[in-house]
Coordinates of C-alpha atoms in Angstrom, one line a residue:
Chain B
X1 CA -0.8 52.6 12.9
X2 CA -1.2 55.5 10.3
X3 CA 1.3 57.9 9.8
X4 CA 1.8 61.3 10.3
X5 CA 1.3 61.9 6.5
X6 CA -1.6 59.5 6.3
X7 CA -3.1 60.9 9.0
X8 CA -3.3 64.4 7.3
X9 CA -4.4 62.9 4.3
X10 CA -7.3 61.3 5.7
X11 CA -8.2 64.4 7.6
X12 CA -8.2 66.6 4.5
X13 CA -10.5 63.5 2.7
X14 CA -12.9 63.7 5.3
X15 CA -13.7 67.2 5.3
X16 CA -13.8 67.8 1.8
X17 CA -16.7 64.9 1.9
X18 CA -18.2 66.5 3.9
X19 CA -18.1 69.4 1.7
X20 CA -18.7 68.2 -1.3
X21 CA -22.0 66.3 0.1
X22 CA -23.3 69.7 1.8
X23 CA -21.8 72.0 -1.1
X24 CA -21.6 70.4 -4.0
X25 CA -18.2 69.8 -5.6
X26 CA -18.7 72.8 -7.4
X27 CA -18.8 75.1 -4.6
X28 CA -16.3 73.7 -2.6
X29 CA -12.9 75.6 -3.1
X30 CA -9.5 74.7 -1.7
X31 CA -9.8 78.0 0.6
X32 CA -13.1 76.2 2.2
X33 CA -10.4 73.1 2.8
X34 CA -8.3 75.4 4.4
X35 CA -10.6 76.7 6.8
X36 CA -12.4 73.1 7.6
X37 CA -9.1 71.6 8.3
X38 CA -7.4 74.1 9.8
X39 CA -4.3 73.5 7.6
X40 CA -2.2 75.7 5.1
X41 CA -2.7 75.9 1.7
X42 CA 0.7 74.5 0.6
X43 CA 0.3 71.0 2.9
X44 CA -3.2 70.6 1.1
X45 CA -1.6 70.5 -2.2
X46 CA 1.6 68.7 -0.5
X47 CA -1.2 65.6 -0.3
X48 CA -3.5 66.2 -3.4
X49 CA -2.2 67.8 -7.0
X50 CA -6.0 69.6 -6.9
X51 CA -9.7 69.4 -6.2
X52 CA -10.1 66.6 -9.0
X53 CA -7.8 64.5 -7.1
X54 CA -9.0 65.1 -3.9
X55 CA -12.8 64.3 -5.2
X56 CA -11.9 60.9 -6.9
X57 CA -9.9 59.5 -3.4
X58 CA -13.3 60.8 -1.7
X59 CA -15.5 58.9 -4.0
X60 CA -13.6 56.0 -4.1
X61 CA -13.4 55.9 -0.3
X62 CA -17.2 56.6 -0.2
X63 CA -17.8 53.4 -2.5
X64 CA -15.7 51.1 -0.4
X65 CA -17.5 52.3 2.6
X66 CA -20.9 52.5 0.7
X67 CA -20.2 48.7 -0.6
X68 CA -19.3 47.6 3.1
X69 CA -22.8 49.2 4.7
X70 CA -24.5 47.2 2.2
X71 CA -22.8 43.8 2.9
X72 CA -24.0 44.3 6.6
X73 CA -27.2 46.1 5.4
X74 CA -28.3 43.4 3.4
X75 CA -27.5 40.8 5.4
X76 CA -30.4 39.4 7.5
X77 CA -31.6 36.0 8.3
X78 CA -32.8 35.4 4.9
X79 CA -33.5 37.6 1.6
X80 CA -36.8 39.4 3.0
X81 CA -35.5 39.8 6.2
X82 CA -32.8 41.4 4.0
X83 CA -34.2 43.9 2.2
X84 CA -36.2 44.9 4.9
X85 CA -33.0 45.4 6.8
X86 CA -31.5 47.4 4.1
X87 CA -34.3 49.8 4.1
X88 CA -34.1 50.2 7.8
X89 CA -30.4 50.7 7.5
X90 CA -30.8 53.5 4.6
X91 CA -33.3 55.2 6.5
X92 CA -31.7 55.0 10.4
X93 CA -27.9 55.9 7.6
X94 CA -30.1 59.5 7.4
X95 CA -31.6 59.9 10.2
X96 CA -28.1 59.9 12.0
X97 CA -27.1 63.0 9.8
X98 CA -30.7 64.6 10.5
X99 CA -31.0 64.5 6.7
X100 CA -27.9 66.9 6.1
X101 CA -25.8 65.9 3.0
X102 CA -28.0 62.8 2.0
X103 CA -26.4 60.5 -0.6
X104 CA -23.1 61.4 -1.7
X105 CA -23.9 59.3 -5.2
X106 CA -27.1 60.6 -5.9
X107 CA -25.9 64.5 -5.3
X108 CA -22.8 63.8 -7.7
X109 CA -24.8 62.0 -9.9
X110 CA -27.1 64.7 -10.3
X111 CA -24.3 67.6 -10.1
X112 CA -22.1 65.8 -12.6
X113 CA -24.1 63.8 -14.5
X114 CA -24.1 66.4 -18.3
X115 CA -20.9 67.8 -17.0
X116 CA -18.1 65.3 -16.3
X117 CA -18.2 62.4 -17.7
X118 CA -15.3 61.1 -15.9
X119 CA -16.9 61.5 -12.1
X120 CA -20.4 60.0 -14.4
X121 CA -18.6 57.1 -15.2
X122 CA -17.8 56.5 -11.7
X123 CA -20.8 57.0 -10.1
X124 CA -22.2 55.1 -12.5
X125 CA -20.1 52.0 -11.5
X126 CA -21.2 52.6 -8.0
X127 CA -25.4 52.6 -9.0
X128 CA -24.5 49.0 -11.3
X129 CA -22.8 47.7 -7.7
X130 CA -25.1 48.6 -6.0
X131 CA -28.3 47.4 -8.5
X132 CA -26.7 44.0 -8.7
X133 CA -26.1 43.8 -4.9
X134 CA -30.0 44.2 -4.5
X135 CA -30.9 42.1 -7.6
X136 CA -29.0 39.1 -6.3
X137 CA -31.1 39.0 -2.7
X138 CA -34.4 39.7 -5.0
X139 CA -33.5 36.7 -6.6
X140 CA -33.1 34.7 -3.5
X141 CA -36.0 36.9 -2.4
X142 CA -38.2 35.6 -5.3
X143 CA -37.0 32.1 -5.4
X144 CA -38.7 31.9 -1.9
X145 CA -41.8 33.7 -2.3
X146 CA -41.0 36.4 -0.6
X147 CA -41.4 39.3 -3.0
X148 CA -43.7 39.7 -5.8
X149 CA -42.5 37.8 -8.9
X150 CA -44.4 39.4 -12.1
X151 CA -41.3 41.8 -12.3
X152 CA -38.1 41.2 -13.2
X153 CA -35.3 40.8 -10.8
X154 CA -33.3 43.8 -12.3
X155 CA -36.4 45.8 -12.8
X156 CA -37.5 45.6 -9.4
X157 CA -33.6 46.4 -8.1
X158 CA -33.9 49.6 -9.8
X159 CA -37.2 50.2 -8.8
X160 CA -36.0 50.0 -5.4
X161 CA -33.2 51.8 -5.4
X162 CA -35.2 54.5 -7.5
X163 CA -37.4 55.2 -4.6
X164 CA -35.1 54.9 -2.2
X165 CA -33.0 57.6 -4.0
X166 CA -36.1 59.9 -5.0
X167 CA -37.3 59.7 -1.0
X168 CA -33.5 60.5 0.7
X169 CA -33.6 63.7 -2.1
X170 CA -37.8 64.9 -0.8
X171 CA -36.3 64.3 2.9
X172 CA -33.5 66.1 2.6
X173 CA -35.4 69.1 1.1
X174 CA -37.9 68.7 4.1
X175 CA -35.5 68.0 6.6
X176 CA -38.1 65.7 7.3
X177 CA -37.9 61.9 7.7
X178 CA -41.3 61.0 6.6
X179 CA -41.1 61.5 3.1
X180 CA -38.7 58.4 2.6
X181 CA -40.4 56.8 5.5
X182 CA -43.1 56.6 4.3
X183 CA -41.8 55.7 0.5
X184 CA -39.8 52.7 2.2
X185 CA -43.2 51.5 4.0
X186 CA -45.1 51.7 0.6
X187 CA -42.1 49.8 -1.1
X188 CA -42.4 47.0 1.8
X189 CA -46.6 47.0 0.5
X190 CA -46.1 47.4 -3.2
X191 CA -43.4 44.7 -3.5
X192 CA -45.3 42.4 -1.2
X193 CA -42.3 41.8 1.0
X194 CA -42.2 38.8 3.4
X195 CA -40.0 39.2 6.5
Chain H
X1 CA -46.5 91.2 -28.7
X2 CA -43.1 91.5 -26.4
X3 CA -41.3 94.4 -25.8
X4 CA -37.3 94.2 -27.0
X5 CA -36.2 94.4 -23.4
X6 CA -38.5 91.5 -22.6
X7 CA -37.4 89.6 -25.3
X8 CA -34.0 90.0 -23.8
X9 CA -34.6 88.7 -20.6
X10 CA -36.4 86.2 -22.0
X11 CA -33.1 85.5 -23.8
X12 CA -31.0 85.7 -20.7
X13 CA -33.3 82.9 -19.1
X14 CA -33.6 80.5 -21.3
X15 CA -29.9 80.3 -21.2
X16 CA -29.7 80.6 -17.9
X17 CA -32.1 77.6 -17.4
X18 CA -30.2 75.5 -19.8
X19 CA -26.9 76.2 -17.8
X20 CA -28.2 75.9 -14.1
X21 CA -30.0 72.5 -15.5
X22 CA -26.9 71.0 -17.1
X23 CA -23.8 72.4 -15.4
X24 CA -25.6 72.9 -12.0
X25 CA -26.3 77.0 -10.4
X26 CA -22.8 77.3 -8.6
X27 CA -20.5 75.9 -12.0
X28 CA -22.4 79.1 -13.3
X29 CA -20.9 81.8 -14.2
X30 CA -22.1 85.5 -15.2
X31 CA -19.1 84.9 -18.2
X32 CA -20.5 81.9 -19.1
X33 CA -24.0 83.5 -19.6
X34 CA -22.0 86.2 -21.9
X35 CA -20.8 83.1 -24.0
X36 CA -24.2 81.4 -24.3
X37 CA -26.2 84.8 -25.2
X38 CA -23.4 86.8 -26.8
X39 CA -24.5 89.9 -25.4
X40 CA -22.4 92.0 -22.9
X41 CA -21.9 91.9 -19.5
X42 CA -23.3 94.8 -19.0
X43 CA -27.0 93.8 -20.8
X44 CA -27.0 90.9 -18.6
X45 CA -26.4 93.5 -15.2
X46 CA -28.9 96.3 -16.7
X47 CA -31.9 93.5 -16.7
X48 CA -30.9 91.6 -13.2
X49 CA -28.8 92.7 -10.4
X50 CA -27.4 89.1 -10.2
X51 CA -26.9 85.1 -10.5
X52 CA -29.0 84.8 -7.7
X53 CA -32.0 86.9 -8.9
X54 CA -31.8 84.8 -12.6
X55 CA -31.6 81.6 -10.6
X56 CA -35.1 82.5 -8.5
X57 CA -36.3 83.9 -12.3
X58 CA -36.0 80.5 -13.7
X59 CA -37.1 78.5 -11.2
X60 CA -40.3 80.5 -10.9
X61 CA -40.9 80.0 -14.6
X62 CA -40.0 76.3 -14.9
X63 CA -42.2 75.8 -11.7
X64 CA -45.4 78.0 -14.0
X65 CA -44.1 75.6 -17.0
X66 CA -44.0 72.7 -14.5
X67 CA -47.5 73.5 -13.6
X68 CA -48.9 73.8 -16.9
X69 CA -47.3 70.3 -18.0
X70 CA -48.7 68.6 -14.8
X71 CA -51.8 70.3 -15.7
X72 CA -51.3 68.3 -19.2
X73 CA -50.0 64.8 -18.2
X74 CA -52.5 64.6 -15.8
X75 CA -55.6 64.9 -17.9
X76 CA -56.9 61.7 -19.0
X77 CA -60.2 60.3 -19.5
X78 CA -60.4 58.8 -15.9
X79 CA -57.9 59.4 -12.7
X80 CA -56.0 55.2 -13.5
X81 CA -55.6 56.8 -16.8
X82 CA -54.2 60.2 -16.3
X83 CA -51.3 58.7 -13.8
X84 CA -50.2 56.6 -16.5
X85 CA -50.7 59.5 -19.0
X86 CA -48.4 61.7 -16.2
X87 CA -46.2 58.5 -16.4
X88 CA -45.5 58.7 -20.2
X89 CA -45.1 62.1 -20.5
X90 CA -42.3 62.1 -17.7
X91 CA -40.6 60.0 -20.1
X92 CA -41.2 61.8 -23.2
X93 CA -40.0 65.0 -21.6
X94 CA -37.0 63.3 -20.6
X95 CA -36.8 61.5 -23.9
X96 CA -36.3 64.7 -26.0
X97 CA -33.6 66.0 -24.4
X98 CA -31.9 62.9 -24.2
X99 CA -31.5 62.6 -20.5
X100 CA -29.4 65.7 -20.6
X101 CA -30.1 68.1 -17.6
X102 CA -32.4 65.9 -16.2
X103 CA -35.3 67.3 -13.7
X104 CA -34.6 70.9 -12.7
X105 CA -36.0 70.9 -9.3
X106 CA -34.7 67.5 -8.5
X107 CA -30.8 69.0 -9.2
X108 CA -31.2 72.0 -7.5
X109 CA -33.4 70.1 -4.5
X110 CA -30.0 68.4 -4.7
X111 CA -27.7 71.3 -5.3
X112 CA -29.3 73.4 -2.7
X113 CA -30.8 71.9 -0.1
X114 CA -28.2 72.3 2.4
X115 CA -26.6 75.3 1.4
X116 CA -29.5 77.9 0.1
X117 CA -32.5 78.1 2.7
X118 CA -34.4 80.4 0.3
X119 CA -33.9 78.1 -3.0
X120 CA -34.7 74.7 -0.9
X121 CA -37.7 76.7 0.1
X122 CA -39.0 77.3 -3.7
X123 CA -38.1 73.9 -4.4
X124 CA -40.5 72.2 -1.3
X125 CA -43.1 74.2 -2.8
X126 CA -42.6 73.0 -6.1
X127 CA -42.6 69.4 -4.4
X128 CA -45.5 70.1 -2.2
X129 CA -47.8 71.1 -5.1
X130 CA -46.5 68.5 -7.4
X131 CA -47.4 65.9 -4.5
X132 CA -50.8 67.3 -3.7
X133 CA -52.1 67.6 -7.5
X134 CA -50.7 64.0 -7.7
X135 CA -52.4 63.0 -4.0
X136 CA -55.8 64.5 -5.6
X137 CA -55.5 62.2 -8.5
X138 CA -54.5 58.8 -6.7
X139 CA -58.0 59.7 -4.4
X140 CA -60.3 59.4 -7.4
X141 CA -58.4 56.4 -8.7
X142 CA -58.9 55.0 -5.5
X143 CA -62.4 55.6 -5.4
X144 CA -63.2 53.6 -8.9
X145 CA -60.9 51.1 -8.2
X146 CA -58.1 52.0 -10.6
X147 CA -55.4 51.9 -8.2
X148 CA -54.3 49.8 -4.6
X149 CA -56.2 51.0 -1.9
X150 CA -54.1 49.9 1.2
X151 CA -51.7 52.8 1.0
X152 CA -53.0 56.3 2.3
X153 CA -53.5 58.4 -1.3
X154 CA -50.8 60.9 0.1
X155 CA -48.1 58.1 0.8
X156 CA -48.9 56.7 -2.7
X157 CA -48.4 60.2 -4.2
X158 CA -44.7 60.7 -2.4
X159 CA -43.9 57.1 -3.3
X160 CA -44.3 57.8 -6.8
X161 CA -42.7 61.0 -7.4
X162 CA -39.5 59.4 -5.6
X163 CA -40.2 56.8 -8.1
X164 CA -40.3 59.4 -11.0
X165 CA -37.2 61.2 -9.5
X166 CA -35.0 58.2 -9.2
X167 CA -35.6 56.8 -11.9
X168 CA -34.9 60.1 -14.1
X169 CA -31.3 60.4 -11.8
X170 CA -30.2 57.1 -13.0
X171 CA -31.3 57.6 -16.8
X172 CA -29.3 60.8 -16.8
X173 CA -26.5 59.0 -15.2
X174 CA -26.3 56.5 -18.1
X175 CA -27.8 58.6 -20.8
X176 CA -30.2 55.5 -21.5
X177 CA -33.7 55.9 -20.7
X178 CA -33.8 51.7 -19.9
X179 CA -33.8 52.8 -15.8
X180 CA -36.6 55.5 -15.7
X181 CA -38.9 53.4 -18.2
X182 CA -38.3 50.1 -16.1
X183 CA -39.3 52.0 -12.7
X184 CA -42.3 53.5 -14.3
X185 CA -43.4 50.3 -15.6
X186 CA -43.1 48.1 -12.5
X187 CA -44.7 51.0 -10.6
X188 CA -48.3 50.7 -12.8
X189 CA -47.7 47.0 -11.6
X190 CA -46.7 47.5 -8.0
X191 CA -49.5 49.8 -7.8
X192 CA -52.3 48.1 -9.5
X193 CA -52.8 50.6 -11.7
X194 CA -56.4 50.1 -13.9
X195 CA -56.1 52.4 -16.7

């Protein structure tokens, strides 16, 4: 059981996520913490020596969850079945928000990409993760004919994760699902992807 | 020839674009516009009653700029070879400045979507007209044969701006232009692309 001090923690991590993926990190001031959380000033820097702090627990925390939805998202009766899974997984992972927020790593990568090159360096870590995740079931994926094999492994893992990044950011705009929709189902066409 | 007040505010937003692109429209200040101009506050105020009103300034003459480059990159001697000519001048664009600031509607699509109605707004349109100009070219390629045919022209168009987009987010992430070349290069494979 969590304490009473991990509790509050947690509470303050999860709104300032929620923040930062509406806001921006930029935007997002202690005093907007203090009215999302309903706590005092003093407790929020009781927990956390700033916003700094507060944004590298969130993004570290939104890795291990991010790395966890892609051990079940890509995990399907066999490669193909897996990336196909993984797309419907990113797309039903946005749908569920209505396309508020979108991805927490693409937004800070764009926000903080010239700026900081300590939150860069992060996000950065999380894109390689997540490119050699994917390359590994394209492999597999390849090995058994079940995606096209005139690109490179790694290529087409950045290809992939490309579109899927540049559709969640048109979407979001839209507040429209189709836009990465309908990239994922051109994706499943273009990379000849057997289920 | 221009006017010295119109050189001024041509002054104030170039600098302005340069900041809103790299440090992002909210990390912005009015004193950090006094820095990068070194003129005074009050020069900045006399030619625009705000951040807000620079911000829509430069986005409406990136977008004209925008326009005129699409207008550029996607003139070649037939429609296969003026969506690879679009696809190498993305990268040269983005080569010159060294992945730093990356694409400034994709930040501020990024930035803004959730939290500025009006900006988002200007930015769809941006999208919308980028998209369509592309959608007309993939439909004349499709009719000679110089690109797949089993994906609807507009689908194709979205799927390769996302492409574009992506691929630009993840060079700028790593300041190495190895991501957004690779994506552009397995996309004239994925899509068949006859130049």
């Amino acid at each position: 059981m969590k304490t009473k001090g991990e509790m509050t923690r947690a509470k303050i991590l999860e709104a300032a996520r929620e923040l930062f993926n509406v806001k921006g990190f930029t935007a997002t001031s202690i005093n907007d913490l203090v009215a999302a959380t309903g706590m005092q000033k003093g407790s929020i820097y009781f927990h956390f020596p700033g916003k700094e702090a507060i944004a590298c627990e969130v993004l570290k925390d939104a890795s291990d969850q991010f790395m966890a939805f892609l051990g079940r998202a890509l995990g399907g009766d066999n490669p193909g079945a897996s990336i196909d899974n993984f797309f419907r997984c990113a797309l039903d992972k946005h749908l569920a928000t209505g396309f508020v927020g979108g991805c927490i790593f693409g937004n800070t990568a764009l926000e903080m990409g010239d700026s900081d090159p300590e939150f860069a360096g992060m996000i950065d870590q999380v894109f390689d993760e997540w490119i050699s995740r994917v390359a590994s079931v394209v492999t597999e994926a390849q090995k058994r004919g079940q995606i096209r094999t005139d690109i490179r492994y790694d290529a087409l893992a950045k290809h992939i994760i490309a579109t899927v990044e540049g559709g969640i950011m048109m979407s979001r705009l839209k507040k429209d699902e189709r836009p990465m929709r309908e990239c994922l189902d051109a994706l499943r066409i273009t990379l000849d992807l057997q289920v």
